[in-house]
mmCIF file of C-alpha atoms and ligand atoms in Angstrom:
data_model
loop_
_atom_site.group_PDB
_atom_site.id
_atom_site.type_symbol
_atom_site.label_atom_id
_atom_site.label_comp_id
_atom_site.label_asym_id
_atom_site.label_seq_id
_atom_site.Cartn_x
_atom_site.Cartn_y
_atom_site.Cartn_z
ATOM 1 C CA MET A 1 -7.715 18.591 -25.952
ATOM 2 C CA ASN A 2 -10.069 19.436 -23.124
ATOM 3 C CA THR A 3 -8.180 20.581 -20.019
ATOM 4 C CA ASP A 4 -10.760 23.029 -18.696
ATOM 5 C CA ARG A 5 -10.605 22.709 -14.918
ATOM 6 C CA SER A 6 -14.318 23.362 -14.533
ATOM 7 C CA ASN A 7 -14.879 19.971 -16.172
ATOM 8 C CA ALA A 8 -12.309 18.304 -13.953
ATOM 9 C CA GLY A 9 -13.559 14.984 -12.700
ATOM 10 C CA SER A 10 -17.072 13.818 -12.098
ATOM 11 C CA ALA A 11 -16.571 14.271 -8.340
ATOM 12 C CA THR A 12 -17.087 10.524 -7.976
ATOM 13 C CA PRO A 13 -14.713 9.429 -5.245
ATOM 14 C CA LEU A 14 -11.942 7.001 -6.104
ATOM 15 C CA ILE A 15 -12.966 3.719 -4.510
ATOM 16 C CA ASP A 16 -11.370 0.469 -5.645
ATOM 17 C CA SER A 17 -12.934 -2.960 -5.993
ATOM 18 C CA TYR A 18 -11.904 -3.836 -2.402
ATOM 19 C CA GLY A 19 -13.737 -0.791 -1.059
ATOM 20 C CA ARG A 20 -10.532 1.162 -0.366
ATOM 21 C CA HIS A 21 -10.817 4.913 -0.741
ATOM 22 C CA VAL A 22 -7.883 6.459 -2.637
ATOM 23 C CA THR A 23 -7.113 9.861 -1.121
ATOM 24 C CA TYR A 24 -3.337 10.027 -1.459
ATOM 25 C CA LEU A 25 -1.246 10.506 -4.616
ATOM 26 C CA ARG A 26 2.511 10.130 -4.755
ATOM 27 C CA VAL A 27 4.207 11.627 -7.789
ATOM 28 C CA SER A 28 7.676 10.692 -8.990
ATOM 29 C CA VAL A 29 8.657 14.013 -10.588
ATOM 30 C CA THR A 30 11.888 12.477 -11.868
ATOM 31 C CA ASP A 31 13.394 8.999 -11.728
ATOM 32 C CA ARG A 32 16.865 10.592 -11.670
ATOM 33 C CA CYS A 33 18.910 11.153 -8.546
ATOM 34 C CA ASP A 34 22.264 12.484 -7.384
ATOM 35 C CA PHE A 35 22.688 9.405 -5.093
ATOM 36 C CA ARG A 36 22.750 5.702 -5.965
ATOM 37 C CA CYS A 37 21.636 4.094 -2.688
ATOM 38 C CA THR A 38 22.646 0.442 -2.757
ATOM 39 C CA TYR A 39 19.142 -0.885 -1.962
ATOM 40 C CA CYS A 40 17.389 1.514 -4.392
ATOM 41 C CA MET A 41 19.455 1.886 -7.574
ATOM 42 C CA ALA A 42 22.185 0.157 -9.518
ATOM 43 C CA GLU A 43 25.498 1.975 -9.923
ATOM 44 C CA HIS A 44 24.785 2.445 -13.628
ATOM 45 C CA MET A 45 21.117 3.222 -14.067
ATOM 46 C CA GLN A 46 19.189 3.502 -17.287
ATOM 47 C CA PHE A 47 16.877 6.473 -16.742
ATOM 48 C CA LEU A 48 13.613 7.192 -18.549
ATOM 49 C CA PRO A 49 14.041 9.295 -21.716
ATOM 50 C CA LYS A 50 13.638 13.004 -20.912
ATOM 51 C CA ARG A 51 11.373 13.530 -23.939
ATOM 52 C CA GLU A 52 8.774 11.225 -22.337
ATOM 53 C CA VAL A 53 8.608 13.117 -19.060
ATOM 54 C CA LEU A 54 5.384 14.970 -18.239
ATOM 55 C CA SER A 55 5.615 18.758 -18.317
ATOM 56 C CA PHE A 56 4.751 20.711 -15.164
ATOM 57 C CA GLU A 57 1.563 21.854 -16.881
ATOM 58 C CA GLU A 58 0.549 18.248 -17.525
ATOM 59 C CA LEU A 59 1.411 17.249 -13.966
ATOM 60 C CA GLU A 60 -0.622 20.136 -12.620
ATOM 61 C CA THR A 61 -3.613 19.100 -14.774
ATOM 62 C CA ILE A 62 -3.373 15.469 -13.676
ATOM 63 C CA VAL A 63 -3.056 16.381 -9.991
ATOM 64 C CA GLY A 64 -6.086 18.654 -10.403
ATOM 65 C CA ALA A 65 -8.083 15.719 -11.755
ATOM 66 C CA PHE A 66 -7.135 13.657 -8.703
ATOM 67 C CA VAL A 67 -8.080 16.444 -6.318
ATOM 68 C CA ALA A 68 -11.452 16.771 -8.047
ATOM 69 C CA ARG A 69 -11.953 13.048 -7.343
ATOM 70 C CA GLY A 70 -11.199 13.384 -3.629
ATOM 71 C CA VAL A 71 -7.415 13.100 -3.305
ATOM 72 C CA ARG A 72 -6.468 15.205 -0.248
ATOM 73 C CA LYS A 73 -2.755 14.598 0.008
ATOM 74 C CA VAL A 74 -0.007 14.831 -2.616
ATOM 75 C CA ARG A 75 3.622 13.869 -2.055
ATOM 76 C CA LEU A 76 6.300 14.727 -4.600
ATOM 77 C CA THR A 77 9.059 12.176 -4.646
ATOM 78 C CA GLY A 78 11.240 10.320 -7.111
ATOM 79 C CA GLY A 79 14.126 9.676 -7.726
ATOM 80 C CA GLU A 80 15.195 12.849 -6.041
ATOM 81 C CA PRO A 81 12.452 15.455 -6.538
ATOM 82 C CA LEU A 82 14.751 18.406 -5.832
ATOM 83 C CA VAL A 83 17.086 17.574 -8.741
ATOM 84 C CA ARG A 84 14.386 18.210 -11.338
ATOM 85 C CA ARG A 85 15.055 21.573 -12.910
ATOM 86 C CA ASP A 86 12.755 24.407 -11.711
ATOM 87 C CA VAL A 87 10.797 21.991 -9.518
ATOM 88 C CA MET A 88 9.816 24.910 -7.252
ATOM 89 C CA THR A 89 7.555 26.111 -10.070
ATOM 90 C CA LEU A 90 5.585 22.890 -9.637
ATOM 91 C CA PHE A 91 5.504 23.191 -5.839
ATOM 92 C CA ARG A 92 4.205 26.753 -6.175
ATOM 93 C CA SER A 93 1.442 25.859 -8.611
ATOM 94 C CA LEU A 94 0.332 22.804 -6.630
ATOM 95 C CA GLY A 95 0.512 24.855 -3.441
ATOM 96 C CA HIS A 96 -2.306 27.037 -4.800
ATOM 97 C CA ARG A 97 -4.593 24.011 -4.438
ATOM 98 C CA LEU A 98 -4.075 23.861 -0.672
ATOM 99 C CA GLY A 99 -7.351 24.695 1.015
ATOM 100 C CA HIS A 100 -9.176 24.076 -2.269
ATOM 101 C CA GLY A 101 -9.619 20.343 -1.999
ATOM 102 C CA LEU A 102 -5.992 19.588 -1.202
ATOM 103 C CA ASP A 103 -5.104 19.294 2.508
ATOM 104 C CA GLU A 104 -1.412 18.549 2.274
ATOM 105 C CA LEU A 105 1.451 18.995 -0.175
ATOM 106 C CA THR A 106 4.677 17.377 0.896
ATOM 107 C CA LEU A 107 7.835 15.668 -0.342
ATOM 108 C CA THR A 108 10.309 12.907 0.314
ATOM 109 C CA THR A 109 13.895 13.931 -0.327
ATOM 110 C CA ASN A 110 17.435 12.762 0.231
ATOM 111 C CA GLY A 111 18.115 16.260 1.575
ATOM 112 C CA SER A 112 21.130 17.012 -0.615
ATOM 113 C CA GLN A 113 19.472 20.116 -2.125
ATOM 114 C CA LEU A 114 17.315 21.032 0.836
ATOM 115 C CA SER A 115 19.447 23.910 2.058
ATOM 116 C CA ARG A 116 18.791 25.707 -1.268
ATOM 117 C CA HIS A 117 15.075 24.988 -1.374
ATOM 118 C CA ALA A 118 13.763 24.833 2.204
ATOM 119 C CA GLU A 119 12.472 28.402 2.313
ATOM 120 C CA ALA A 120 10.764 28.195 -1.067
ATOM 121 C CA LEU A 121 9.163 24.906 -0.063
ATOM 122 C CA ALA A 122 7.722 26.485 3.064
ATOM 123 C CA ALA A 123 6.537 29.491 1.042
ATOM 124 C CA SER A 124 4.709 27.165 -1.363
ATOM 125 C CA GLY A 125 2.696 25.690 1.491
ATOM 126 C CA VAL A 126 4.758 22.606 2.350
ATOM 127 C CA ARG A 127 4.659 22.039 6.116
ATOM 128 C CA ARG A 128 6.426 18.687 6.560
ATOM 129 C CA VAL A 129 9.275 16.907 4.807
ATOM 130 C CA ASN A 130 10.517 13.327 4.919
ATOM 131 C CA VAL A 131 14.296 13.180 4.707
ATOM 132 C CA SER A 132 16.055 9.857 4.140
ATOM 133 C CA ILE A 133 19.165 9.184 6.215
ATOM 134 C CA ASP A 134 20.391 5.627 6.664
ATOM 135 C CA SER A 135 23.533 6.395 8.638
ATOM 136 C CA LEU A 136 24.979 9.206 10.748
ATOM 137 C CA ASP A 137 28.498 7.991 10.067
ATOM 138 C CA ALA A 138 29.878 10.038 7.170
ATOM 139 C CA GLU A 139 31.839 7.142 5.658
ATOM 140 C CA ARG A 140 29.031 4.654 5.937
ATOM 141 C CA PHE A 141 26.606 7.240 4.575
ATOM 142 C CA ALA A 142 28.874 7.694 1.548
ATOM 143 C CA ALA A 143 29.090 3.912 1.092
ATOM 144 C CA ILE A 144 25.319 3.355 1.295
ATOM 145 C CA THR A 145 24.439 6.260 -0.994
ATOM 146 C CA ARG A 146 27.488 5.565 -3.219
ATOM 147 C CA ARG A 147 27.931 9.333 -3.743
ATOM 148 C CA GLY A 148 26.150 11.275 -1.006
ATOM 149 C CA ARG A 149 27.762 13.653 1.490
ATOM 150 C CA LEU A 150 26.213 13.524 4.945
ATOM 151 C CA VAL A 151 27.270 17.074 5.796
ATOM 152 C CA GLU A 152 25.144 18.463 2.952
ATOM 153 C CA VAL A 153 22.100 16.588 4.194
ATOM 154 C CA LEU A 154 22.643 17.856 7.742
ATOM 155 C CA ASP A 155 22.887 21.404 6.366
ATOM 156 C CA GLY A 156 19.622 20.732 4.554
ATOM 157 C CA LEU A 157 17.948 19.654 7.785
ATOM 158 C CA ALA A 158 19.131 22.812 9.511
ATOM 159 C CA ALA A 159 17.664 24.900 6.684
ATOM 160 C CA ALA A 160 14.392 22.996 6.838
ATOM 161 C CA GLU A 161 14.159 23.607 10.576
ATOM 162 C CA ALA A 162 14.937 27.295 10.097
ATOM 163 C CA ALA A 163 12.136 27.474 7.522
ATOM 164 C CA GLY A 164 9.731 25.994 10.074
ATOM 165 C CA LEU A 165 9.241 22.646 8.341
ATOM 166 C CA ALA A 166 8.426 19.600 10.470
ATOM 167 C CA ILE A 167 10.857 16.765 9.750
ATOM 168 C CA LYS A 168 10.546 13.015 9.629
ATOM 169 C CA ILE A 169 13.628 10.886 9.059
ATOM 170 C CA ASN A 170 13.263 7.744 6.937
ATOM 171 C CA MET A 171 15.844 5.042 7.640
ATOM 172 C CA VAL A 172 15.993 1.793 5.688
ATOM 173 C CA ALA A 173 17.124 -0.915 8.124
ATOM 174 C CA LEU A 174 19.877 -3.075 6.596
ATOM 175 C CA ALA A 175 21.314 -6.178 8.266
ATOM 176 C CA GLY A 176 25.035 -5.934 8.893
ATOM 177 C CA ILE A 177 25.160 -2.424 7.398
ATOM 178 C CA ASN A 178 23.377 0.069 9.663
ATOM 179 C CA GLU A 179 21.570 -2.139 12.173
ATOM 180 C CA ASN A 180 23.900 -1.107 14.985
ATOM 181 C CA GLU A 181 22.959 2.552 14.411
ATOM 182 C CA ILE A 182 19.206 2.266 14.840
ATOM 183 C CA ALA A 183 18.990 3.068 18.570
ATOM 184 C CA GLY A 184 21.435 5.947 18.076
ATOM 185 C CA MET A 185 19.423 7.275 15.139
ATOM 186 C CA LEU A 186 16.290 7.224 17.288
ATOM 187 C CA GLU A 187 17.941 9.227 20.085
ATOM 188 C CA TRP A 188 19.485 11.657 17.596
ATOM 189 C CA ALA A 189 16.236 12.241 15.677
ATOM 190 C CA HIS A 190 13.989 12.554 18.700
ATOM 191 C CA GLY A 191 16.566 14.768 20.418
ATOM 192 C CA ARG A 192 16.054 17.245 17.561
ATOM 193 C CA GLY A 193 12.307 16.970 17.506
ATOM 194 C CA TYR A 194 12.200 14.857 14.330
ATOM 195 C CA ASP A 195 10.031 11.767 13.919
ATOM 196 C CA LEU A 196 11.774 8.594 12.780
ATOM 197 C CA THR A 197 10.377 5.897 10.495
ATOM 198 C CA LEU A 198 12.203 2.618 9.971
ATOM 199 C CA ILE A 199 11.629 0.793 6.678
ATOM 200 C CA GLU A 200 12.212 -2.796 5.575
ATOM 201 C CA ALA A 201 14.017 -2.860 2.222
ATOM 202 C CA MET A 202 11.718 -4.195 -0.469
ATOM 203 C CA PRO A 203 12.792 -6.218 -3.498
ATOM 204 C CA LEU A 204 12.337 -3.524 -6.140
ATOM 205 C CA GLY A 205 14.595 -3.868 -9.147
ATOM 206 C CA GLU A 206 18.179 -5.062 -9.487
ATOM 207 C CA THR A 207 20.692 -2.881 -7.615
ATOM 208 C CA GLY A 208 23.717 -5.102 -7.142
ATOM 209 C CA MET A 209 22.929 -5.543 -3.440
ATOM 210 C CA ASP A 210 22.310 -9.003 -1.968
ATOM 211 C CA ARG A 211 18.765 -8.411 -0.696
ATOM 212 C CA SER A 212 18.581 -11.657 1.273
ATOM 213 C CA ALA A 213 21.772 -10.884 3.172
ATOM 214 C CA ALA A 214 20.651 -7.316 3.932
ATOM 215 C CA HIS A 215 17.139 -8.290 4.992
ATOM 216 C CA LEU A 216 16.504 -7.152 8.562
ATOM 217 C CA PRO A 217 13.017 -7.940 9.876
ATOM 218 C CA LEU A 218 11.709 -4.967 11.838
ATOM 219 C CA THR A 219 10.132 -7.402 14.293
ATOM 220 C CA VAL A 220 13.726 -8.119 15.405
ATOM 221 C CA VAL A 221 14.557 -4.410 15.536
ATOM 222 C CA ARG A 222 11.473 -3.674 17.605
ATOM 223 C CA ASP A 223 12.340 -6.399 20.120
ATOM 224 C CA ARG A 224 15.849 -4.994 20.434
ATOM 225 C CA LEU A 225 14.608 -1.421 20.878
ATOM 226 C CA GLN A 226 12.155 -2.561 23.539
ATOM 227 C CA GLU A 227 15.058 -3.721 25.678
ATOM 228 C CA ARG A 228 16.050 -0.046 26.010
ATOM 229 C CA PHE A 229 12.936 1.963 25.246
ATOM 230 C CA THR A 230 9.252 1.864 26.125
ATOM 231 C CA LEU A 231 7.216 1.858 22.911
ATOM 232 C CA ASN A 232 3.592 2.863 23.351
ATOM 233 C CA ARG A 233 1.460 2.106 20.330
ATOM 234 C CA LEU A 234 -0.361 5.110 18.857
ATOM 235 C CA ALA A 235 -3.820 4.619 17.438
ATOM 236 C CA GLU A 236 -3.081 7.027 14.584
ATOM 237 C CA ARG A 237 -3.171 5.477 11.118
ATOM 238 C CA THR A 238 -2.265 7.288 7.930
ATOM 239 C CA GLY A 239 -3.857 4.784 5.555
ATOM 240 C CA GLY A 240 -0.307 3.806 4.815
ATOM 241 C CA PRO A 241 1.879 0.895 5.743
ATOM 242 C CA ALA A 242 3.409 2.561 8.821
ATOM 243 C CA ARG A 243 2.509 1.762 12.421
ATOM 244 C CA TYR A 244 3.467 4.409 14.954
ATOM 245 C CA PHE A 245 4.679 4.338 18.550
ATOM 246 C CA GLN A 246 5.419 7.005 21.118
ATOM 247 C CA VAL A 247 8.792 6.405 22.753
ATOM 248 C CA ALA A 248 8.364 7.170 26.472
ATOM 249 C CA GLU A 249 12.055 7.963 27.123
ATOM 250 C CA THR A 250 12.420 10.456 24.256
ATOM 251 C CA GLY A 251 8.858 11.712 23.830
ATOM 252 C CA GLY A 252 9.259 11.227 20.060
ATOM 253 C CA ARG A 253 7.358 9.250 17.452
ATOM 254 C CA LEU A 254 8.683 6.091 15.861
ATOM 255 C CA GLY A 255 7.154 4.442 12.790
ATOM 256 C CA PHE A 256 7.684 0.966 11.349
ATOM 257 C CA ILE A 257 7.069 0.193 7.679
ATOM 258 C CA THR A 258 7.025 -3.587 7.462
ATOM 259 C CA PRO A 259 6.045 -4.760 3.978
ATOM 260 C CA LEU A 260 7.936 -8.024 4.483
ATOM 261 C CA THR A 261 7.063 -9.020 8.036
ATOM 262 C CA HIS A 262 3.561 -7.580 8.142
ATOM 263 C CA ASN A 263 1.648 -6.381 5.165
ATOM 264 C CA PHE A 264 -0.945 -3.656 5.708
ATOM 265 C CA CYS A 265 -2.308 -3.515 2.175
ATOM 266 C CA GLU A 266 -5.910 -3.894 3.313
ATOM 267 C CA GLY A 267 -5.943 -0.231 4.351
ATOM 268 C CA CYS A 268 -4.017 1.094 1.329
ATOM 269 C CA ASN A 269 -5.234 4.560 0.295
ATOM 270 C CA ARG A 270 -2.588 5.505 -2.267
ATOM 271 C CA VAL A 271 -1.586 5.319 -5.902
ATOM 272 C CA ARG A 272 1.635 6.376 -7.613
ATOM 273 C CA LEU A 273 2.283 8.400 -10.766
ATOM 274 C CA THR A 274 5.572 8.016 -12.633
ATOM 275 C CA THR A 275 7.360 10.928 -14.249
ATOM 276 C CA THR A 276 6.176 9.653 -17.660
ATOM 277 C CA GLY A 277 2.537 9.515 -16.601
ATOM 278 C CA ARG A 278 1.976 5.871 -15.730
ATOM 279 C CA LEU A 279 -0.260 5.443 -12.742
ATOM 280 C CA TYR A 280 0.774 2.364 -10.777
ATOM 281 C CA LEU A 281 -1.829 1.001 -8.419
ATOM 282 C CA CYS A 282 0.635 -0.853 -6.187
ATOM 283 C CA LEU A 283 4.370 -0.499 -5.528
ATOM 284 C CA GLY A 284 4.885 -4.221 -5.999
ATOM 285 C CA GLN A 285 2.593 -5.047 -8.933
ATOM 286 C CA GLU A 286 2.471 -4.291 -12.645
ATOM 287 C CA ASP A 287 -1.130 -3.007 -12.851
ATOM 288 C CA HIS A 288 -1.190 0.509 -14.269
ATOM 289 C CA VAL A 289 -2.982 2.953 -16.538
ATOM 290 C CA ASP A 290 -1.388 5.476 -18.888
ATOM 291 C CA LEU A 291 -2.508 8.957 -17.838
ATOM 292 C CA ARG A 292 -0.176 10.722 -20.237
ATOM 293 C CA ARG A 293 -1.846 9.095 -23.202
ATOM 294 C CA ALA A 294 -5.291 9.636 -21.693
ATOM 295 C CA LEU A 295 -4.546 13.340 -21.193
ATOM 296 C CA ARG A 296 -2.921 13.908 -24.590
ATOM 297 C CA GLU A 297 -5.626 12.053 -26.518
ATOM 298 C CA ASP A 298 -8.796 12.899 -24.617
ATOM 299 C CA GLY A 299 -8.049 15.644 -22.064
ATOM 300 C CA LEU A 300 -9.694 15.589 -18.667
ATOM 301 C CA PRO A 301 -12.538 13.236 -19.634
ATOM 302 C CA GLY A 302 -9.814 10.803 -20.725
ATOM 303 C CA ILE A 303 -8.102 11.048 -17.331
ATOM 304 C CA ASP A 304 -11.390 10.517 -15.550
ATOM 305 C CA ALA A 305 -12.129 7.387 -17.562
ATOM 306 C CA ALA A 306 -8.607 6.093 -16.931
ATOM 307 C CA LEU A 307 -9.039 6.674 -13.182
ATOM 308 C CA ASP A 308 -12.257 4.644 -13.248
ATOM 309 C CA ARG A 309 -10.349 1.811 -14.969
ATOM 310 C CA ALA A 310 -7.550 2.171 -12.429
ATOM 311 C CA MET A 311 -9.912 1.623 -9.511
ATOM 312 C CA ILE A 312 -10.962 -1.708 -11.023
ATOM 313 C CA LEU A 313 -7.318 -2.686 -11.575
ATOM 314 C CA LYS A 314 -5.938 -1.819 -8.129
ATOM 315 C CA PRO A 315 -4.676 -5.163 -6.795
ATOM 316 C CA LYS A 316 -5.270 -6.515 -3.323
ATOM 317 C CA GLY A 317 -1.620 -6.132 -2.339
ATOM 318 C CA HIS A 318 2.009 -6.852 -3.100
ATOM 319 C CA ASP A 319 3.668 -10.302 -2.979
ATOM 320 C CA PHE A 320 7.095 -9.343 -1.585
ATOM 321 C CA ARG A 321 8.948 -12.149 0.187
ATOM 322 C CA ILE A 322 12.565 -12.340 1.252
ATOM 323 C CA GLY A 323 13.971 -15.561 2.684
ATOM 324 C CA ARG A 324 17.444 -16.646 3.689
ATOM 325 C CA ASN A 325 18.416 -17.344 0.088
ATOM 326 C CA SER A 326 15.405 -16.241 -1.875
ATOM 327 C CA VAL A 327 13.675 -13.081 -2.960
ATOM 328 C CA ALA A 328 10.203 -12.995 -4.495
ATOM 329 C CA GLY A 329 7.623 -10.489 -5.630
ATOM 330 C CA ASP A 330 10.004 -8.071 -7.364
ATOM 331 C CA PRO A 331 8.066 -6.323 -10.151
ATOM 332 C CA GLY A 332 11.470 -5.501 -11.688
ATOM 333 C CA ARG A 333 10.814 -1.780 -11.288
ATOM 334 C CA HIS A 334 12.962 0.419 -9.071
ATOM 335 C CA MET A 335 11.304 2.457 -6.335
ATOM 336 C CA SER A 336 12.703 5.599 -7.991
ATOM 337 C CA VAL A 337 10.529 4.977 -11.045
ATOM 338 C CA THR A 338 7.286 4.232 -9.243
ATOM 339 C CA GLY A 339 7.745 6.967 -6.653
ATOM 340 C CA GLY A 340 8.875 5.928 -3.181
HETATM 341 N N1 SAM B 401 15.233 10.386 -3.180
HETATM 342 C C1 SAM B 401 14.293 10.611 -2.142
HETATM 343 C C2 SAM B 401 14.706 9.932 -0.862
HETATM 344 O O1 SAM B 401 15.638 9.134 -0.888
HETATM 345 O O2 SAM B 401 14.096 10.231 0.150
HETATM 346 C C3 SAM B 401 12.894 10.202 -2.505
HETATM 347 C C4 SAM B 401 12.706 8.929 -3.279
HETATM 348 S S1 SAM B 401 13.190 7.441 -2.407
HETATM 349 C C5 SAM B 401 12.820 6.215 -3.619
HETATM 350 C C6 SAM B 401 11.883 7.347 -1.201
HETATM 351 C C7 SAM B 401 12.151 6.421 -0.035
HETATM 352 O O3 SAM B 401 12.210 5.094 -0.516
HETATM 353 C C8 SAM B 401 13.459 6.660 0.690
HETATM 354 O O4 SAM B 401 13.215 6.771 2.073
HETATM 355 C C9 SAM B 401 14.276 5.433 0.387
HETATM 356 O O5 SAM B 401 15.134 5.121 1.440
HETATM 357 C C10 SAM B 401 13.200 4.393 0.176
HETATM 358 N N2 SAM B 401 13.579 3.254 -0.652
HETATM 359 C C11 SAM B 401 14.187 3.224 -1.850
HETATM 360 N N3 SAM B 401 14.310 1.974 -2.320
HETATM 361 C C12 SAM B 401 13.746 1.176 -1.398
HETATM 362 C C13 SAM B 401 13.548 -0.223 -1.297
HETATM 363 N N4 SAM B 401 13.961 -1.051 -2.250
HETATM 364 N N5 SAM B 401 12.904 -0.696 -0.200
HETATM 365 C C14 SAM B 401 12.491 0.140 0.773
HETATM 366 N N6 SAM B 401 12.649 1.462 0.736
HETATM 367 C C15 SAM B 401 13.275 1.978 -0.332
HETATM 368 FE FE1 SF4 B 402 18.119 8.432 -4.780
HETATM 369 FE FE2 SF4 B 402 16.310 8.294 -2.850
HETATM 370 FE FE3 SF4 B 402 16.880 6.136 -4.331
HETATM 371 FE FE4 SF4 B 402 18.683 7.015 -2.634
HETATM 372 S S1 SF4 B 402 16.653 6.228 -2.100
HETATM 373 S S2 SF4 B 402 19.058 6.458 -4.776
HETATM 374 S S3 SF4 B 402 18.365 9.173 -2.671
HETATM 375 S S4 SF4 B 402 15.954 7.982 -5.043
#
């Protein structure tokens, strides 16, 4: 198997058939998690077999191939990335790529293990973390996550701050569940210097939750927030689905991720690698290539060829739709598998 880094990639940038430049890789380092958020996972989840999971060495090789092809940003996610054993080893090795083609290494986490890992993350070169919190009420937090403890996440945030990490809070907006907390979450987050991004729940896999009933269009949320706050649109785009505003009263940044009410797929710059090496080209579609097989059978040239195929396969966008009594566009794959 050829894994010599000097052969990594042909340096041809990753450009798909719609002319979109792929510069951002999200990696699900595990599909497992210590929480079971009602909109993300079922209570009893069938996880991917451990024997099929990519080793850190394989992940490092694959990420290297992406960086050689122009990927500048890597986010480790999951599942919960910090529950994978020895995951700091991976952060450290990927961190060595910062400044050598890679501009940013970051993660999305539920925060439950952050107090243990914040310092090591910062030492590996991570500068910013996304932490998911859907409620600041301990009981409601426990109900949404099915097994999370808010106090542990708040301890994690304190540790992240102490380590000098910038923090963005992700909050999934859920009708009748946490919608009355959104304004309070904004004041709380901005009061601590954190950014806040609100997310519409997408139909991704069966979880036991009634997705139609919980659907809360962020257009409605934005109108409500504008009764209290002045939202000034920021020009900044991340190539992602979020649109950002500066909130005049708090001075903080507020993002909206609106896959249901407004799809921004035309600017999509990202692809997602599962923990078993499948590269999905869209969160909401089936199109994928198998990078584990490509690597194990043909080494780096195999990965390069698979990435060329992937660019042809990347679909125009997702087909998510949620109506009053209907849900469509679910690829039947949980976000924790694809890498949220
Ligand atoms: N476990 C980590 C966490 O919760 O931050 C990382 C993985 S999680 C899948 C990444 C993000 O996806 C979280 O902010 C979570 O709230 C969000 N998420 C999960 N399922 C979702 C869904 N069906 N629709 C929208 N967002 C979802
Ligand atoms: Fe776990 Fe994150 Fe999914 Fe919640 S959203 S179940 S924390 S992977």
